[in-house]
GROMACS .gro file of C-alpha atoms in nm:
model
  344
    1MET     CA    1   0.001  -0.007  -0.020
    2SER     CA    2   0.084   0.401  -0.038
    3PHE     CA    3  -0.049   0.499   0.346
    4THR     CA    4   0.104   0.313   0.613
    5PHE     CA    5  -0.177   0.416   0.892
    6ILE     CA    6   0.018   0.496   1.237
    7LYS     CA    7  -0.246   0.575   1.428
    8GLU     CA    8  -0.600   0.616   1.437
    9LEU     CA    9  -0.637   1.035   1.557
   10PRO     CA   10  -0.880   1.147   1.831
   11SER     CA   11  -1.207   1.319   1.710
   12PRO     CA   12  -1.271   1.706   1.781
   13LYS     CA   13  -1.515   1.632   1.976
   14VAL     CA   14  -1.270   1.422   2.211
   15ILE     CA   15  -1.022   1.654   2.176
   16LYS     CA   16  -1.263   1.975   2.245
   17GLU     CA   17  -1.399   1.762   2.577
   18LEU     CA   18  -1.042   1.688   2.615
   19TYR     CA   19  -0.909   2.088   2.650
   20PRO     CA   20  -1.216   2.293   2.671
   21LEU     CA   21  -1.268   2.650   2.634
   22SER     CA   22  -1.420   2.787   2.927
   23PRO     CA   23  -1.766   2.947   2.920
   24ARG     CA   24  -1.622   3.363   2.989
   25ALA     CA   25  -1.279   3.274   2.726
   26ALA     CA   26  -1.640   3.169   2.456
   27GLU     CA   27  -1.830   3.489   2.576
   28THR     CA   28  -1.488   3.701   2.527
   29LYS     CA   29  -1.499   3.453   2.107
   30ARG     CA   30  -1.877   3.565   2.073
   31GLN     CA   31  -1.867   3.885   2.128
   32ARG     CA   32  -1.573   3.986   1.952
   33ASP     CA   33  -1.677   3.785   1.641
   34LEU     CA   34  -2.011   3.997   1.639
   35GLU     CA   35  -1.757   4.325   1.602
   36ILE     CA   36  -1.523   4.120   1.307
   37ARG     CA   37  -1.947   4.119   1.132
   38ASN     CA   38  -2.058   4.461   1.153
   39ILE     CA   39  -1.657   4.536   1.037
   40ILE     CA   40  -1.687   4.330   0.704
   41THR     CA   41  -2.089   4.451   0.712
   42GLY     CA   42  -2.026   4.821   0.724
   43LYS     CA   43  -2.195   4.856   1.007
   44ASP     CA   44  -1.848   4.971   1.255
   45ASP     CA   45  -1.604   5.180   1.057
   46ARG     CA   46  -1.330   5.007   1.295
   47PHE     CA   47  -1.016   4.884   1.067
   48LEU     CA   48  -0.898   4.520   1.121
   49VAL     CA   49  -0.573   4.490   1.190
   50ILE     CA   50  -0.499   4.065   1.196
   51ILE     CA   51  -0.105   4.085   1.233
   52GLY     CA   52   0.167   3.809   1.406
   53PRO     CA   53   0.457   3.614   1.320
   54CYS     CA   54   0.467   3.388   0.950
   55SER     CA   55   0.410   3.064   1.115
   56ALA     CA   56   0.344   3.068   1.497
   57ASP     CA   57   0.644   2.867   1.615
   58ASN     CA   58   0.639   2.867   2.014
   59GLU     CA   59   0.412   2.932   2.240
   60ALA     CA   60   0.602   3.123   2.462
   61ALA     CA   61   0.729   3.396   2.199
   62VAL     CA   62   0.365   3.425   2.025
   63CYS     CA   63   0.185   3.412   2.387
   64ASP     CA   64   0.392   3.684   2.491
   65TYR     CA   65   0.426   3.888   2.128
   66ILE     CA   66  -0.034   3.895   2.185
   67GLY     CA   67   0.029   3.994   2.548
   68ARG     CA   68   0.198   4.295   2.354
   69LEU     CA   69  -0.123   4.310   2.090
   70ALA     CA   70  -0.387   4.305   2.418
   71ARG     CA   71  -0.219   4.633   2.538
   72ILE     CA   72  -0.160   4.788   2.185
   73GLN     CA   73  -0.573   4.741   2.130
   74GLU     CA   74  -0.699   4.884   2.464
   75LYS     CA   75  -0.559   5.216   2.340
   76VAL     CA   76  -0.650   5.215   1.990
   77ALA     CA   77  -1.000   5.003   2.011
   78ASP     CA   78  -1.183   5.348   1.885
   79ARG     CA   79  -1.022   5.328   1.557
   80VAL     CA   80  -0.895   4.973   1.501
   81LEU     CA   81  -1.020   4.644   1.627
   82ILE     CA   82  -0.680   4.410   1.679
   83VAL     CA   83  -0.695   3.991   1.497
   84PRO     CA   84  -0.367   3.826   1.598
   85ARG     CA   85  -0.263   3.585   1.352
   86ILE     CA   86  -0.146   3.244   1.529
   87TYR     CA   87  -0.073   3.022   1.194
   88THR     CA   88  -0.100   2.658   1.327
   89ASN     CA   89  -0.007   2.541   0.936
   90LYS     CA   90   0.302   2.653   0.731
   91PRO     CA   91   0.204   2.584   0.377
   92ARG     CA   92   0.498   2.437   0.138
   93THR     CA   93   0.530   2.562  -0.258
   94THR     CA   94   0.786   2.207  -0.190
   95GLY     CA   95   0.613   2.000   0.080
   96GLU     CA   96   0.920   2.034   0.204
   97GLY     CA   97   1.061   2.236   0.575
   98TYR     CA   98   0.876   2.307   0.880
   99LYS     CA   99   0.547   2.256   0.855
  100GLY     CA  100   0.378   2.449   1.168
  101ILE     CA  101   0.316   2.406   1.503
  102ALA     CA  102  -0.067   2.118   1.403
  103HIS     CA  103   0.257   1.911   1.189
  104GLN     CA  104   0.548   1.918   1.388
  105PRO     CA  105   0.509   2.105   1.794
  106ASP     CA  106   0.838   2.135   1.829
  107PRO     CA  107   1.055   2.201   1.454
  108GLU     CA  108   1.365   2.009   1.579
  109LYS     CA  109   1.210   1.719   1.651
  110GLN     CA  110   0.963   1.425   1.396
  111PRO     CA  111   0.566   1.524   1.381
  112ASP     CA  112   0.319   1.390   1.598
  113LEU     CA  113   0.064   1.511   1.443
  114LEU     CA  114  -0.210   1.412   1.827
  115ALA     CA  115   0.072   1.625   1.985
  116GLY     CA  116   0.054   1.948   1.719
  117LEU     CA  117  -0.386   1.916   1.776
  118VAL     CA  118  -0.341   1.983   2.138
  119ALA     CA  119  -0.083   2.228   2.047
  120MET     CA  120  -0.258   2.458   1.838
  121ARG     CA  121  -0.591   2.457   2.063
  122GLY     CA  122  -0.389   2.589   2.342
  123MET     CA  123  -0.195   2.878   2.203
  124HIS     CA  124  -0.583   2.961   2.042
  125ILE     CA  125  -0.717   2.930   2.436
  126ARG     CA  126  -0.433   3.145   2.606
  127SER     CA  127  -0.526   3.367   2.348
  128ILE     CA  128  -0.895   3.443   2.469
  129GLU     CA  129  -0.840   3.361   2.811
  130GLU     CA  130  -0.504   3.538   2.889
  131PHE     CA  131  -0.569   3.794   2.691
  132GLY     CA  132  -0.905   3.867   2.504
  133LEU     CA  133  -0.788   3.820   2.139
  134PRO     CA  134  -0.919   3.519   1.930
  135ALA     CA  135  -0.717   3.477   1.668
  136ALA     CA  136  -0.687   3.444   1.311
  137ASP     CA  137  -0.534   3.059   1.112
  138GLU     CA  138  -0.507   2.940   0.797
  139MET     CA  139  -0.775   2.642   0.706
  140LEU     CA  140  -0.435   2.455   0.519
  141TYR     CA  141  -0.643   2.101   0.625
  142PRO     CA  142  -0.976   2.193   0.627
  143GLU     CA  143  -1.076   1.844   0.784
  144ASN     CA  144  -0.893   1.967   1.111
  145TRP     CA  145  -1.164   2.276   1.131
  146GLY     CA  146  -1.305   2.087   1.403
  147TYR     CA  147  -1.075   2.117   1.618
  148VAL     CA  148  -1.030   2.493   1.655
  149GLU     CA  149  -1.433   2.546   1.517
  150ASP     CA  150  -1.507   2.680   1.851
  151LEU     CA  151  -1.179   2.914   1.852
  152LEU     CA  152  -1.113   3.133   1.556
  153SER     CA  153  -1.278   3.522   1.484
  154TYR     CA  154  -1.129   3.459   1.180
  155VAL     CA  155  -1.065   3.222   0.903
  156ALA     CA  156  -0.794   3.308   0.588
  157ILE     CA  157  -0.829   3.044   0.294
  158GLY     CA  158  -0.448   3.044   0.050
  159ALA     CA  159  -0.348   3.102  -0.244
  160ARG     CA  160  -0.267   2.743  -0.338
  161SER     CA  161  -0.595   2.653  -0.157
  162VAL     CA  162  -0.842   2.905  -0.312
  163GLU     CA  163  -0.937   2.670  -0.585
  164ASP     CA  164  -0.961   2.357  -0.398
  165GLN     CA  165  -1.340   2.276  -0.419
  166HIS     CA  166  -1.265   2.107  -0.112
  167HIS     CA  167  -1.219   2.452   0.107
  168ARG     CA  168  -1.480   2.632  -0.082
  169LEU     CA  169  -1.709   2.388   0.060
  170THR     CA  170  -1.566   2.365   0.394
  171VAL     CA  171  -1.595   2.766   0.366
  172SER     CA  172  -1.935   2.770   0.286
  173GLY     CA  173  -2.026   2.553   0.672
  174PHE     CA  174  -1.831   2.836   0.870
  175ASP     CA  175  -1.970   3.098   1.056
  176VAL     CA  176  -1.670   3.371   1.121
  177PRO     CA  177  -1.519   3.508   0.780
  178ALA     CA  178  -1.340   3.382   0.643
  179GLY     CA  179  -1.066   3.546   0.350
  180MET     CA  180  -1.005   3.387   0.036
  181LYS     CA  181  -0.675   3.492  -0.052
  182ASN     CA  182  -0.643   3.563  -0.489
  183PRO     CA  183  -0.394   3.241  -0.652
  184THR     CA  184  -0.066   3.271  -0.696
  185SER     CA  185  -0.102   3.405  -1.085
  186GLY     CA  186  -0.286   3.685  -0.975
  187ASP     CA  187  -0.669   3.597  -1.098
  188PHE     CA  188  -0.882   3.830  -0.966
  189SER     CA  189  -1.195   3.606  -1.141
  190VAL     CA  190  -1.092   3.276  -0.985
  191MET     CA  191  -1.022   3.472  -0.604
  192LEU     CA  192  -1.406   3.587  -0.742
  193ASN     CA  193  -1.546   3.228  -0.785
  194SER     CA  194  -1.397   3.110  -0.493
  195VAL     CA  195  -1.646   3.386  -0.264
  196TYR     CA  196  -1.897   3.269  -0.433
  197ALA     CA  197  -1.864   2.928  -0.415
  198ALA     CA  198  -1.775   2.965  -0.024
  199GLN     CA  199  -2.121   3.211   0.012
  200HIS     CA  200  -2.340   2.976  -0.073
  201ARG     CA  201  -2.525   2.649   0.006
  202HIS     CA  202  -2.389   2.290  -0.041
  203HIS     CA  203  -2.425   1.904   0.046
  204PHE     CA  204  -2.072   1.695   0.006
  205VAL     CA  205  -1.959   1.436   0.170
  206TYR     CA  206  -1.713   1.661   0.539
  207ARG     CA  207  -1.498   1.411   0.725
  208GLY     CA  208  -1.700   1.018   0.657
  209TYR     CA  209  -2.069   1.262   0.674
  210GLU     CA  210  -2.265   1.371   0.361
  211VAL     CA  211  -2.348   1.725   0.523
  212GLU     CA  212  -2.527   2.060   0.400
  213THR     CA  213  -2.445   2.405   0.502
  214THR     CA  214  -2.593   2.704   0.447
  215GLY     CA  215  -2.311   2.966   0.332
  216ASN     CA  216  -2.156   3.174   0.447
  217GLU     CA  217  -2.216   3.508   0.363
  218LEU     CA  218  -1.932   3.615   0.531
  219THR     CA  219  -1.672   3.510   0.269
  220HIS     CA  220  -1.417   3.849   0.134
  221VAL     CA  221  -1.135   3.860  -0.111
  222VAL     CA  222  -0.784   3.911   0.045
  223LEU     CA  223  -0.506   4.072  -0.234
  224ARG     CA  224  -0.195   3.850  -0.170
  225GLY     CA  225  -0.017   4.036  -0.517
  226ALA     CA  226   0.055   3.780  -0.795
  227VAL     CA  227   0.366   3.593  -0.947
  228ASN     CA  228   0.429   3.538  -1.321
  229LYS     CA  229   0.594   3.311  -1.497
  230ARG     CA  230   0.900   3.413  -1.533
  231GLY     CA  231   0.913   3.450  -1.140
  232VAL     CA  232   0.879   3.808  -1.129
  233CYS     CA  233   0.601   3.960  -0.827
  234ILE     CA  234   0.317   4.183  -0.906
  235PRO     CA  235   0.146   4.359  -0.642
  236ASN     CA  236  -0.189   4.392  -0.608
  237TYR     CA  237  -0.260   4.705  -0.348
  238HIS     CA  238  -0.243   5.008  -0.535
  239TYR     CA  239  -0.533   5.229  -0.583
  240GLU     CA  240  -0.603   5.101  -0.967
  241ASP     CA  241  -0.584   4.777  -0.876
  242LEU     CA  242  -0.825   4.876  -0.649
  243VAL     CA  243  -1.064   5.042  -0.910
  244LEU     CA  244  -1.087   4.674  -1.026
  245LEU     CA  245  -1.145   4.483  -0.772
  246LEU     CA  246  -1.487   4.744  -0.713
  247GLU     CA  247  -1.609   4.698  -1.085
  248MET     CA  248  -1.587   4.322  -1.088
  249TYR     CA  249  -1.762   4.247  -0.723
  250GLU     CA  250  -1.996   4.461  -0.850
  251LYS     CA  251  -2.079   4.283  -1.166
  252MET     CA  252  -2.140   3.928  -0.903
  253ASP     CA  253  -2.453   3.855  -0.659
  254LEU     CA  254  -2.214   3.879  -0.348
  255LYS     CA  255  -2.251   4.024   0.001
  256TYR     CA  256  -2.113   4.257   0.160
  257PRO     CA  257  -1.841   4.329  -0.053
  258ALA     CA  258  -1.471   4.345   0.108
  259ALA     CA  259  -1.087   4.284   0.107
  260ILE     CA  260  -0.857   4.267   0.321
  261ILE     CA  261  -0.489   4.364   0.200
  262ASP     CA  262  -0.205   4.100   0.277
  263SER     CA  263   0.144   4.352   0.314
  264ASN     CA  264   0.339   4.071   0.276
  265HIS     CA  265   0.435   3.822   0.017
  266SER     CA  266   0.384   3.832  -0.300
  267ASN     CA  267   0.250   4.327  -0.262
  268SER     CA  268   0.596   4.345  -0.143
  269ASN     CA  269   0.838   4.096  -0.264
  270LYS     CA  270   0.882   3.956   0.029
  271GLN     CA  271   1.062   4.177   0.147
  272TYR     CA  272   0.915   4.276   0.482
  273GLY     CA  273   0.993   4.620   0.554
  274GLU     CA  274   0.803   4.752   0.316
  275GLN     CA  275   0.509   4.635   0.482
  276VAL     CA  276   0.499   4.981   0.662
  277ARG     CA  277   0.546   5.213   0.319
  278ILE     CA  278   0.232   4.942   0.206
  279VAL     CA  279   0.018   4.963   0.420
  280LYS     CA  280   0.082   5.332   0.499
  281GLU     CA  281  -0.036   5.344   0.171
  282ILE     CA  282  -0.410   5.114   0.155
  283MET     CA  283  -0.433   5.381   0.433
  284HIS     CA  284  -0.431   5.689   0.168
  285ASN     CA  285  -0.603   5.509  -0.087
  286ARG     CA  286  -0.899   5.493   0.147
  287GLN     CA  287  -0.875   5.877   0.293
  288LEU     CA  288  -0.901   5.907  -0.107
  289SER     CA  289  -1.190   5.746  -0.222
  290LYS     CA  290  -1.528   5.689  -0.010
  291SER     CA  291  -1.590   5.367  -0.294
  292ILE     CA  292  -1.269   5.182  -0.143
  293HIS     CA  293  -1.276   5.349   0.188
  294GLY     CA  294  -1.604   5.087   0.208
  295ILE     CA  295  -1.434   4.819   0.061
  296VAL     CA  296  -1.080   4.801   0.241
  297LYS     CA  297  -1.149   4.657   0.581
  298GLY     CA  298  -0.855   4.551   0.658
  299VAL     CA  299  -0.496   4.503   0.576
  300MET     CA  300  -0.289   4.145   0.727
  301ILE     CA  301   0.052   4.196   0.827
  302GLU     CA  302   0.341   3.919   0.938
  303SER     CA  303   0.508   4.024   1.188
  304TYR     CA  304   0.705   3.896   1.513
  305ILE     CA  305   0.926   4.048   1.801
  306GLU     CA  306   1.168   4.048   1.623
  307PRO     CA  307   1.305   4.166   1.265
  308GLY     CA  308   1.321   3.941   0.952
  309CYS     CA  309   1.363   3.596   1.010
  310GLN     CA  310   1.631   3.210   1.160
  311GLY     CA  311   1.776   2.896   1.059
  312VAL     CA  312   1.552   2.671   1.272
  313HIS     CA  313   1.777   2.565   1.550
  314GLU     CA  314   1.909   2.944   1.576
  315HIS     CA  315   1.669   2.972   1.886
  316VAL     CA  316   1.632   3.333   1.819
  317TYR     CA  317   1.337   3.408   2.046
  318GLY     CA  318   1.108   3.589   1.904
  319LYS     CA  319   1.209   3.539   1.538
  320SER     CA  320   1.032   3.388   1.270
  321ILE     CA  321   1.215   3.017   1.151
  322THR     CA  322   1.020   3.093   0.847
  323ASP     CA  323   0.951   3.377   0.654
  324PRO     CA  324   1.053   3.733   0.718
  325CYS     CA  325   0.895   3.895   1.002
  326LEU     CA  326   0.883   4.294   1.060
  327GLY     CA  327   1.019   4.376   1.422
  328TRP     CA  328   0.847   4.509   1.714
  329GLU     CA  329   0.893   4.843   1.770
  330GLU     CA  330   0.811   4.894   1.422
  331SER     CA  331   0.465   4.733   1.426
  332GLU     CA  332   0.445   4.894   1.752
  333GLN     CA  333   0.460   5.262   1.527
  334LEU     CA  334   0.243   5.074   1.236
  335ILE     CA  335  -0.088   5.032   1.452
  336TYR     CA  336  -0.033   5.354   1.626
  337ALA     CA  337   0.047   5.460   1.184
  338ILE     CA  338  -0.297   5.342   1.071
  339ALA     CA  339  -0.518   5.418   1.380
  340GLU     CA  340  -0.459   5.752   1.344
  341MET     CA  341  -0.507   5.729   0.957
  342ASN     CA  342  -0.844   5.600   1.021
  343GLN     CA  343  -0.916   5.886   1.242
  344GLN     CA  344  -0.890   6.153   0.934
   0.00000   0.00000   0.00000
């Protein structure tokens, strides 16, 4: 056989019973979900800042980082709503390398998927219980949704997953916002078709069950830049790109047109320091155009305690072991700048 079945993993129900979210924290998440919904639907003019490490590789450092975010959130609460990135699954272009804490709790040891599920859930619970900040994560594996469905307030669907039917159908059963990234080719129509699919009802097979979904009206787009056939990065956060997106949104029967702009990846050509300039341009474009102001609901920023990135074996506290990130000082100042520009 091509598959070697190592061990059967506990069901999401079992894992949630073993590692539950307290009633107090569940209420915190419920309130936060409502706030995010109101931003996506246009009832709340605050700006979403989805920010954090490229991958949540170390619980101590990640929670230290989230504690810092929580203190900033208190200062900018009238203009900005912060959603920490706790990305526990790391997509790999070739399949090689560290795949995230859900797959490999210790980056220097062999994969342990059961320990990974526990670590994934534990980090998200701490973010809510200790800091009052339900987080965002990328849904790389749709079958894992049940393990965190009571914890996440935002879900991202990556550029390599957005065309996959199983991802689209699974999102149609969510009750929290899901951001569909444009594919690496940059094709807006693929991204918008994915939003359309996820916003509508479906009947399919999921985790061995025949299921029906009601559709997720909070599904929206995420612009993350593109790569052409020569491997050259092509940004798509500029004014003209947003005008085109508005035109394409208007031609489709979609609820609550919304966009989040990813300031890193192909938008920055992976030059992490450019995120500061890119975010400020996005905020400026919102000031120039009422339509752009209405559709651009937030940004994604890759940020950690220390700037840049490192190898797995270097052990610099709070420094990314995957893509390079903004450091803390620049990130803090950028959040304050966003708040100020959303007040003007």
